[in-house]
Coordinates of C-alpha atoms and ligand atoms in Angstrom, one line a residue:
M745 CA -18.9 11.8 -59.1
N746 CA -16.3 14.0 -57.4
L747 CA -16.2 15.1 -53.7
A748 CA -17.8 18.5 -54.3
S749 CA -20.9 17.0 -56.1
V750 CA -21.2 14.2 -53.5
V751 CA -21.1 16.8 -50.7
Q752 CA -23.7 18.9 -52.4
S753 CA -26.1 16.0 -53.1
E754 CA -25.8 14.7 -49.5
Q755 CA -26.6 18.2 -48.1
E756 CA -29.7 18.2 -50.2
L757 CA -30.8 14.6 -49.7
L758 CA -29.6 13.2 -46.4
L759 CA -30.7 13.8 -42.8
P760 CA -28.1 16.1 -41.2
T761 CA -26.8 13.4 -38.8
Y762 CA -23.1 13.4 -39.7
D763 CA -20.4 16.0 -39.8
R764 CA -18.2 14.1 -42.2
Q765 CA -14.5 14.8 -43.0
R766 CA -14.3 16.0 -46.6
V767 CA -12.8 12.9 -48.1
L768 CA -14.3 10.6 -50.7
F769 CA -12.9 7.1 -50.4
T770 CA -13.0 4.9 -53.4
R771 CA -10.9 1.8 -52.5
G772 CA -8.9 0.1 -49.9
R773 CA -6.2 -2.5 -49.6
G774 CA -4.6 -3.8 -46.4
V775 CA -4.0 -0.9 -44.0
Y776 CA -4.5 1.7 -46.7
L777 CA -7.4 3.6 -48.2
W778 CA -7.3 5.8 -51.3
D779 CA -9.5 8.8 -52.0
S780 CA -11.0 10.0 -55.3
E781 CA -7.9 12.0 -56.1
G782 CA -5.6 9.0 -55.6
K783 CA -4.3 10.1 -52.2
R784 CA -3.3 7.3 -49.9
Y785 CA -4.3 7.2 -46.2
L786 CA -3.0 4.9 -43.4
D787 CA -6.1 3.7 -41.7
F788 CA -5.7 3.8 -37.9
L789 CA -9.4 3.9 -37.3
S790 CA -10.6 0.8 -39.3
G791 CA -14.1 2.1 -39.9
L792 CA -14.6 2.6 -36.2
G793 CA -13.3 -0.8 -35.3
V794 CA -15.0 -2.7 -38.1
N795 CA -12.2 -3.4 -40.6
A796 CA -10.1 -5.4 -38.1
L797 CA -8.6 -7.4 -41.0
G798 CA -7.9 -4.3 -43.0
H799 CA -9.3 -3.8 -46.5
G800 CA -9.7 -6.2 -49.4
H801 CA -8.6 -9.3 -47.3
R802 CA -8.2 -12.1 -49.8
A803 CA -9.8 -14.9 -47.7
I804 CA -12.8 -12.6 -47.0
Q805 CA -13.2 -11.7 -50.6
S806 CA -13.2 -15.3 -51.7
V807 CA -15.9 -16.3 -49.1
L808 CA -17.9 -13.3 -50.1
R809 CA -17.8 -14.2 -53.8
R810 CA -18.5 -17.9 -53.2
Q811 CA -21.4 -17.3 -50.8
A812 CA -22.9 -14.4 -52.8
A813 CA -23.2 -16.7 -55.8
R814 CA -24.8 -19.5 -53.7
L815 CA -27.2 -17.8 -51.2
I816 CA -27.5 -14.4 -49.6
H817 CA -30.8 -14.5 -47.6
V818 CA -33.4 -17.0 -46.5
S819 CA -35.0 -15.3 -43.4
N820 CA -35.0 -16.9 -39.9
L821 CA -38.1 -19.0 -40.8
F822 CA -35.6 -21.6 -42.2
F823 CA -32.3 -23.1 -41.5
H824 CA -29.1 -22.4 -43.4
E825 CA -25.6 -23.9 -43.1
Y826 CA -23.8 -21.2 -41.1
Q827 CA -25.6 -19.9 -38.0
A828 CA -24.9 -23.0 -36.0
E829 CA -21.3 -23.2 -37.1
L830 CA -20.7 -19.6 -36.2
A831 CA -22.5 -20.0 -32.9
K832 CA -20.3 -23.0 -32.2
R833 CA -17.1 -20.9 -32.7
L834 CA -18.4 -17.9 -30.7
T835 CA -19.6 -20.0 -27.7
K836 CA -16.3 -21.9 -27.7
I837 CA -14.1 -18.7 -27.6
S838 CA -16.4 -16.9 -25.1
G839 CA -17.1 -19.8 -22.7
L840 CA -20.8 -19.2 -23.0
D841 CA -23.6 -21.5 -24.3
K842 CA -26.0 -19.8 -26.7
A843 CA -26.0 -17.2 -29.5
F844 CA -28.5 -14.9 -31.1
F845 CA -27.6 -13.1 -34.4
C846 CA -28.7 -9.6 -35.4
N847 CA -27.6 -6.7 -37.6
S848 CA -25.7 -4.1 -35.5
G849 CA -24.3 -3.2 -32.1
T850 CA -27.3 -1.4 -30.9
E851 CA -29.6 -4.3 -31.9
A852 CA -27.4 -6.7 -30.0
W853 CA -27.6 -4.4 -26.9
E854 CA -31.4 -4.1 -27.1
G855 CA -31.6 -7.8 -27.2
A856 CA -29.4 -8.2 -24.2
L857 CA -31.5 -5.8 -22.2
K858 CA -34.7 -7.7 -23.2
L859 CA -33.1 -11.0 -22.1
A860 CA -32.4 -9.5 -18.7
R861 CA -36.0 -8.3 -18.2
A862 CA -37.4 -11.6 -19.6
L863 CA -35.3 -13.8 -17.3
A864 CA -36.2 -11.7 -14.3
R865 CA -39.9 -12.3 -15.0
V866 CA -39.4 -16.1 -15.4
E867 CA -37.4 -16.3 -12.3
N868 CA -39.9 -14.3 -10.3
S869 CA -43.1 -16.0 -11.4
N870 CA -44.0 -16.9 -7.8
G871 CA -45.9 -13.7 -7.1
H872 CA -43.1 -11.4 -6.2
K873 CA -42.5 -8.3 -8.2
A874 CA -39.9 -9.2 -10.9
K875 CA -36.6 -7.4 -10.7
W876 CA -36.7 -4.6 -13.3
R877 CA -34.0 -2.0 -12.6
I878 CA -30.9 -1.9 -14.8
L879 CA -27.7 -0.3 -13.7
A880 CA -25.4 1.2 -16.4
L881 CA -22.3 3.4 -16.1
D882 CA -21.8 7.1 -16.4
N883 CA -20.0 8.1 -19.6
S884 CA -21.0 4.8 -21.3
F885 CA -22.1 4.4 -24.9
H886 CA -24.3 1.5 -26.1
G887 CA -26.0 2.7 -29.3
R888 CA -28.7 4.9 -30.7
T889 CA -32.0 3.0 -30.3
F890 CA -34.2 3.7 -27.3
G891 CA -33.0 0.9 -24.9
S892 CA -29.4 1.6 -25.8
L893 CA -29.9 5.3 -25.3
A894 CA -31.6 4.7 -22.0
T895 CA -28.4 2.9 -20.8
T896 CA -26.0 5.3 -22.4
G897 CA -24.6 7.5 -19.6
Q898 CA -24.1 10.7 -21.6
A899 CA -26.7 13.5 -21.6
K900 CA -25.9 14.7 -25.1
Y901 CA -27.1 11.5 -26.7
R902 CA -30.1 11.0 -24.4
H903 CA -31.5 14.5 -23.9
P904 CA -33.0 15.2 -27.3
F905 CA -35.1 12.0 -27.2
A906 CA -36.4 11.9 -23.6
P907 CA -38.4 10.3 -22.1
L908 CA -36.4 7.1 -22.6
V909 CA -37.0 3.5 -21.4
P910 CA -37.6 3.7 -17.6
G911 CA -35.8 1.8 -14.8
V912 CA -32.2 2.7 -15.6
G913 CA -29.7 4.0 -13.0
F914 CA -26.2 5.2 -13.6
V915 CA -23.1 4.4 -11.5
A916 CA -19.8 6.3 -11.6
L917 CA -17.1 4.3 -13.4
N918 CA -14.9 2.4 -11.1
D919 CA -16.7 3.7 -8.0
I920 CA -17.4 0.6 -6.0
D921 CA -19.2 2.5 -3.2
D922 CA -21.6 4.0 -5.6
L923 CA -22.2 0.6 -7.2
K924 CA -22.9 -1.0 -3.8
R925 CA -25.2 2.0 -2.9
Q926 CA -27.4 1.5 -5.9
F927 CA -27.3 -2.3 -6.1
D928 CA -30.4 -3.7 -4.4
G929 CA -32.8 -6.6 -4.9
S930 CA -34.7 -4.7 -7.7
V931 CA -31.7 -4.8 -10.0
C932 CA -32.0 -7.3 -12.9
A933 CA -28.7 -6.4 -14.6
I934 CA -25.5 -4.4 -14.4
C935 CA -24.3 -3.3 -17.8
L936 CA -20.9 -2.1 -18.8
E937 CA -18.2 -1.8 -21.5
I938 CA -14.9 -3.3 -20.4
I939 CA -13.2 -0.3 -22.0
Q940 CA -15.5 2.7 -22.6
G941 CA -14.8 3.5 -26.2
E942 CA -16.8 6.4 -27.4
G943 CA -16.6 7.8 -23.9
G944 CA -12.8 8.3 -24.3
I945 CA -11.0 4.9 -23.8
F946 CA -11.6 4.3 -20.1
P947 CA -11.0 0.8 -19.0
V948 CA -13.0 -0.6 -16.1
S949 CA -10.8 -1.5 -13.1
A950 CA -10.4 -5.1 -12.1
E951 CA -11.8 -4.3 -8.6
F952 CA -14.9 -2.7 -10.0
L953 CA -15.6 -5.5 -12.4
Q954 CA -15.1 -8.1 -9.7
A955 CA -17.5 -6.2 -7.4
A956 CA -20.1 -6.1 -10.2
R957 CA -19.7 -9.8 -10.7
E958 CA -20.0 -10.6 -7.0
L959 CA -23.0 -8.4 -6.4
S960 CA -24.9 -9.7 -9.4
Q961 CA -24.1 -13.3 -8.5
R962 CA -25.3 -12.7 -4.9
T963 CA -28.7 -11.2 -6.0
G964 CA -29.4 -13.2 -9.1
A965 CA -28.9 -10.2 -11.4
L966 CA -27.0 -10.5 -14.7
L967 CA -23.6 -9.1 -15.6
I968 CA -24.0 -7.8 -19.2
L969 CA -20.8 -6.7 -21.0
D970 CA -20.8 -4.6 -24.2
E971 CA -17.8 -5.8 -26.2
I972 CA -19.1 -4.3 -29.4
Q973 CA -15.9 -2.1 -29.7
C974 CA -13.4 -3.9 -27.4
G975 CA -14.2 -7.5 -28.3
L976 CA -13.3 -10.1 -30.9
G977 CA -9.5 -9.7 -30.6
R978 CA -9.1 -6.0 -30.3
T979 CA -7.3 -6.2 -26.9
G980 CA -5.3 -9.2 -27.9
K981 CA -7.7 -11.7 -26.4
Y982 CA -10.9 -12.8 -28.0
F983 CA -12.8 -10.9 -25.3
A984 CA -11.6 -8.0 -23.1
Y985 CA -13.2 -9.7 -20.0
Q986 CA -10.7 -12.5 -20.5
Q987 CA -8.0 -10.0 -19.5
Y988 CA -9.7 -9.8 -16.1
G989 CA -10.6 -13.5 -15.5
V990 CA -14.3 -12.6 -15.1
K991 CA -17.1 -14.3 -17.0
P992 CA -20.3 -12.4 -17.8
D993 CA -23.9 -13.7 -18.2
I994 CA -24.3 -11.9 -21.5
V995 CA -21.8 -10.4 -23.9
T996 CA -22.6 -8.4 -27.0
V997 CA -20.4 -8.2 -30.1
A998 CA -20.7 -6.6 -33.5
K999 CA -18.3 -4.2 -35.3
P1000 CA -15.6 -6.6 -36.7
L1001 CA -17.6 -9.7 -36.7
A1002 CA -18.4 -9.9 -40.4
A1003 CA -15.6 -7.7 -41.8
G1004 CA -17.9 -4.8 -42.7
L1005 CA -21.2 -6.7 -43.4
P1006 CA -23.8 -5.8 -40.8
L1007 CA -23.7 -8.6 -38.1
G1008 CA -24.1 -8.5 -34.4
A1009 CA -24.4 -11.2 -31.8
I1010 CA -25.6 -11.8 -28.2
L1011 CA -23.8 -14.6 -26.4
T1012 CA -25.2 -15.9 -23.2
T1013 CA -25.7 -18.8 -20.8
N1014 CA -28.3 -21.6 -20.8
R1015 CA -29.8 -20.1 -17.7
V1016 CA -30.5 -16.8 -19.5
A1017 CA -31.7 -18.6 -22.6
G1018 CA -34.4 -20.2 -20.4
G1019 CA -36.2 -16.8 -20.3
M1020 CA -36.9 -16.9 -24.1
H1021 CA -39.3 -18.9 -26.2
P1022 CA -40.1 -18.8 -30.0
G1023 CA -41.7 -15.6 -31.0
M1024 CA -40.3 -13.4 -28.2
H1025 CA -37.5 -11.9 -30.1
G1026 CA -36.3 -12.0 -33.7
T1027 CA -35.0 -10.2 -36.8
T1028 CA -35.6 -10.4 -40.6
F1029 CA -32.0 -9.9 -41.7
G1030 CA -29.9 -10.9 -38.7
G1031 CA -27.6 -13.9 -39.1
G1032 CA -28.1 -14.4 -42.8
P1033 CA -25.9 -16.9 -44.7
L1034 CA -23.7 -14.3 -46.4
A1035 CA -22.8 -12.5 -43.1
C1036 CA -22.4 -15.7 -41.1
A1037 CA -20.2 -17.4 -43.7
V1038 CA -17.9 -14.3 -43.7
A1039 CA -17.9 -14.2 -39.9
I1040 CA -16.7 -17.7 -39.7
E1041 CA -13.7 -16.8 -41.9
V1042 CA -13.1 -13.6 -39.8
L1043 CA -12.9 -15.7 -36.6
R1044 CA -10.6 -18.2 -38.3
T1045 CA -8.3 -15.4 -39.3
V1046 CA -8.4 -13.5 -36.0
D1047 CA -7.3 -16.6 -34.3
G1048 CA -3.9 -16.3 -35.9
L1049 CA -3.6 -12.6 -35.1
L1050 CA -4.2 -12.4 -31.4
G1051 CA -0.5 -12.7 -30.5
H1052 CA 0.3 -10.0 -33.2
V1053 CA -2.4 -7.7 -31.7
R1054 CA -0.7 -8.0 -28.2
E1055 CA 2.7 -7.4 -29.7
M1056 CA 1.7 -4.4 -31.8
G1057 CA -0.5 -3.0 -28.9
G1058 CA 2.5 -3.2 -26.5
Y1059 CA 4.7 -1.5 -29.0
F1060 CA 2.2 1.3 -29.8
R1061 CA 1.6 1.9 -26.2
E1062 CA 5.3 2.2 -25.4
K1063 CA 5.7 4.7 -28.2
L1064 CA 2.7 6.7 -27.0
E1065 CA 4.1 6.8 -23.5
A1066 CA 7.4 8.0 -24.9
L1067 CA 5.5 10.8 -26.7
Q1068 CA 3.7 11.6 -23.5
A1069 CA 7.1 12.1 -21.8
K1070 CA 8.0 14.6 -24.5
H1071 CA 4.7 16.5 -24.9
A1072 CA 3.1 18.1 -21.9
S1073 CA -0.2 18.4 -23.8
I1074 CA -0.7 14.6 -23.5
R1075 CA -2.4 14.1 -20.1
E1076 CA -2.8 10.3 -20.2
V1077 CA -2.3 7.2 -22.4
R1078 CA -5.2 4.7 -22.0
G1079 CA -6.5 1.4 -23.3
M1080 CA -5.4 -2.1 -24.1
G1081 CA -4.1 -4.0 -27.1
L1082 CA -5.0 -2.0 -30.3
M1083 CA -7.7 0.0 -28.6
L1084 CA -5.7 3.0 -27.4
G1085 CA -6.3 6.7 -26.7
I1086 CA -4.4 9.7 -25.6
D1087 CA -6.1 12.4 -23.7
I1088 CA -5.0 15.9 -24.8
D1089 CA -5.3 18.9 -22.5
S1090 CA -7.2 21.0 -25.1
A1091 CA -10.1 20.1 -27.4
D1092 CA -8.7 22.5 -30.0
T1093 CA -5.3 20.9 -30.0
A1094 CA -6.9 17.4 -30.3
K1095 CA -9.1 18.6 -33.2
A1096 CA -6.2 20.2 -35.0
A1097 CA -4.1 17.0 -34.5
V1098 CA -6.8 14.9 -36.2
Q1099 CA -6.9 17.4 -39.1
Q1100 CA -3.1 17.5 -39.4
L1101 CA -2.9 13.8 -39.5
L1102 CA -5.6 13.6 -42.1
D1103 CA -3.7 16.1 -44.2
H1104 CA -0.7 13.9 -43.9
G1105 CA -2.7 10.8 -45.0
I1106 CA -3.4 9.2 -41.6
L1107 CA -6.9 8.4 -40.3
I1108 CA -7.6 8.6 -36.5
N1109 CA -10.5 10.3 -34.7
R1110 CA -11.3 12.4 -31.7
T1111 CA -13.8 11.3 -29.1
H1112 CA -15.0 12.8 -25.9
E1113 CA -13.7 16.2 -27.1
T1114 CA -10.1 15.7 -26.0
V1115 CA -9.2 12.1 -26.7
L1116 CA -7.4 10.9 -29.8
R1117 CA -8.6 7.4 -30.4
F1118 CA -6.7 4.7 -32.3
L1119 CA -8.4 1.5 -33.5
P1120 CA -6.1 0.3 -36.2
P1121 CA -6.6 -3.0 -38.1
Y1122 CA -5.0 -6.0 -36.4
I1123 CA -2.6 -6.4 -39.3
I1124 CA -0.5 -3.2 -38.7
Q1125 CA 3.3 -3.4 -38.5
R1126 CA 5.8 -1.5 -36.4
K1127 CA 6.5 0.8 -39.3
H1128 CA 2.9 1.9 -39.4
V1129 CA 3.0 2.7 -35.7
D1130 CA 6.2 4.7 -36.2
Q1131 CA 4.6 6.7 -39.0
V1132 CA 1.7 7.6 -36.7
I1133 CA 4.0 8.5 -33.8
R1134 CA 6.1 10.8 -36.1
A1135 CA 3.0 12.6 -37.3
L1136 CA 1.6 13.0 -33.8
D1137 CA 5.0 14.3 -32.6
T1138 CA 4.9 17.0 -35.4
A1139 CA 1.2 17.8 -34.8
L1140 CA 1.6 18.2 -31.0
A1141 CA 4.9 20.2 -31.4
S1142 CA 3.0 22.8 -33.4
A1143 CA 0.2 23.0 -30.8
P1144 CA 0.0 26.3 -29.0
A1145 CA 1.4 26.2 -25.4
K1146 CA -1.3 26.3 -22.8
P1147 CA -0.8 27.9 -19.4
G1148 CA -0.8 25.5 -16.4
R1149 CA 0.0 22.4 -18.5
G1150 CA 2.6 21.1 -16.0
F1151 CA 0.1 21.1 -13.2
A1152 CA -2.6 19.3 -15.2
R1153 CA -0.1 16.5 -16.0
A1154 CA 1.1 16.0 -12.4
G1155 CA -2.5 15.8 -11.1
K1156 CA -3.3 13.0 -13.5
S1157 CA -0.9 10.3 -12.4
A1158 CA -3.0 9.0 -9.6
K1159 CA -6.1 8.6 -11.8
R1160 CA -4.0 6.8 -14.3
S1161 CA -3.2 3.8 -12.2
K1162 CA -6.9 3.5 -11.5
T1163 CA -7.8 3.1 -15.1
Q1164 CA -5.1 0.8 -16.4
Ligands
LIG1774 C1 -19.5 0.0 -27.1 C2 -20.5 0.2 -28.2 N1 -21.7 -0.3 -28.0 C3 -22.7 -0.2 -29.0 C4 -22.4 0.5 -30.1 C5 -23.5 0.7 -31.2 O1 -23.2 -0.1 -32.3 P1 -23.9 0.2 -33.7 O2 -23.4 1.5 -34.2 O3 -23.4 -1.0 -34.6 O4 -25.3 0.1 -33.5 C6 -21.1 1.0 -30.3 C7 -20.8 1.8 -31.5 O5 -19.9 2.6 -31.6 C8 -20.2 0.9 -29.3 O6 -18.9 1.3 -29.5

């Protein structure tokens, strides 16, 4: 099958949910992908943060082969060898006590919200009305199912499907006054991404996170962190919250957990686990032996890469900041580790840059209209960063000049310190 016939068949047969780039990928190795014409691409997106170990990783392939030949699925009615082992590793690195395995990010997030409501009921069984309100952040993204949409603070995702799950309020990112205003005794959870990913690479400020932690502790509400994109080593620590020294009540992970097999996890405390009993929550596929065996190998490998992620992240950021000094069209460089973004002063320029890099064999994406997002695999080297920086330099040099650029840039410096 060639690209044209795949495009035509998909147009006839698939729901029109994606606006795909016209590339048909057929294989991958390390930091590279190849398309059906044999063209090579440097992958600085890693399947939206999933392929953290790159493509065709030998240790992953060998676990996959071995486990696929032994046992792929048994259902959660029975035990298998790997859930407890994986839970042991995840609880150890997160400092939490219990795990639940599912199939995707949004499913992990739904489960986290259910845990918060369930615990609130158990802890308010003395006749008082249970806490029920959930606070989430403006501009957040938590997934496509109803609970996740209800806590996603972007109208474009929510609007077509309203009415959504009730009881959710939105707080402005890093606005402690707004948080305090909305945080009362009816709140059972405050939910946030440590770095808003789809929303345009906006890190939460240390002060805001601390305030959320203190308010929730004071009232008995839960602090729920979505580390589906920023977790599992992406920032150079296992969890992005470990960069802030704050511990959540629940954290959700997914994307890189099983190297491309669908696997998500909810990690939480013994207190929160007390709200659940058998039959209250579950999944047919989640946490199967194949995905869990692979995830154990992923964590083993990521352990040896955290220092490298910090080093490459620092190098990449430095280069992006040097590029910002050269190109007035770059308003801001944001992010941590190997989750970085540059905010461009025009959506058209950002769009053209993504296309130009694609033409030159480099994969990145654009989010939030104007933000170029970089989520490379953890195994990149300096030479790969240099290649991307050269391509961005060329792409932005050919961008049309926009009136008033100098003013836009000067006005951004104050905001920048707030979001580091
Ligand atoms: C922060 C965050 N939460 C949740 C999700 C949803 O994950 P999934 O697409 O696996 O359902 C995503 C996906 O991009 C995400 O970035």
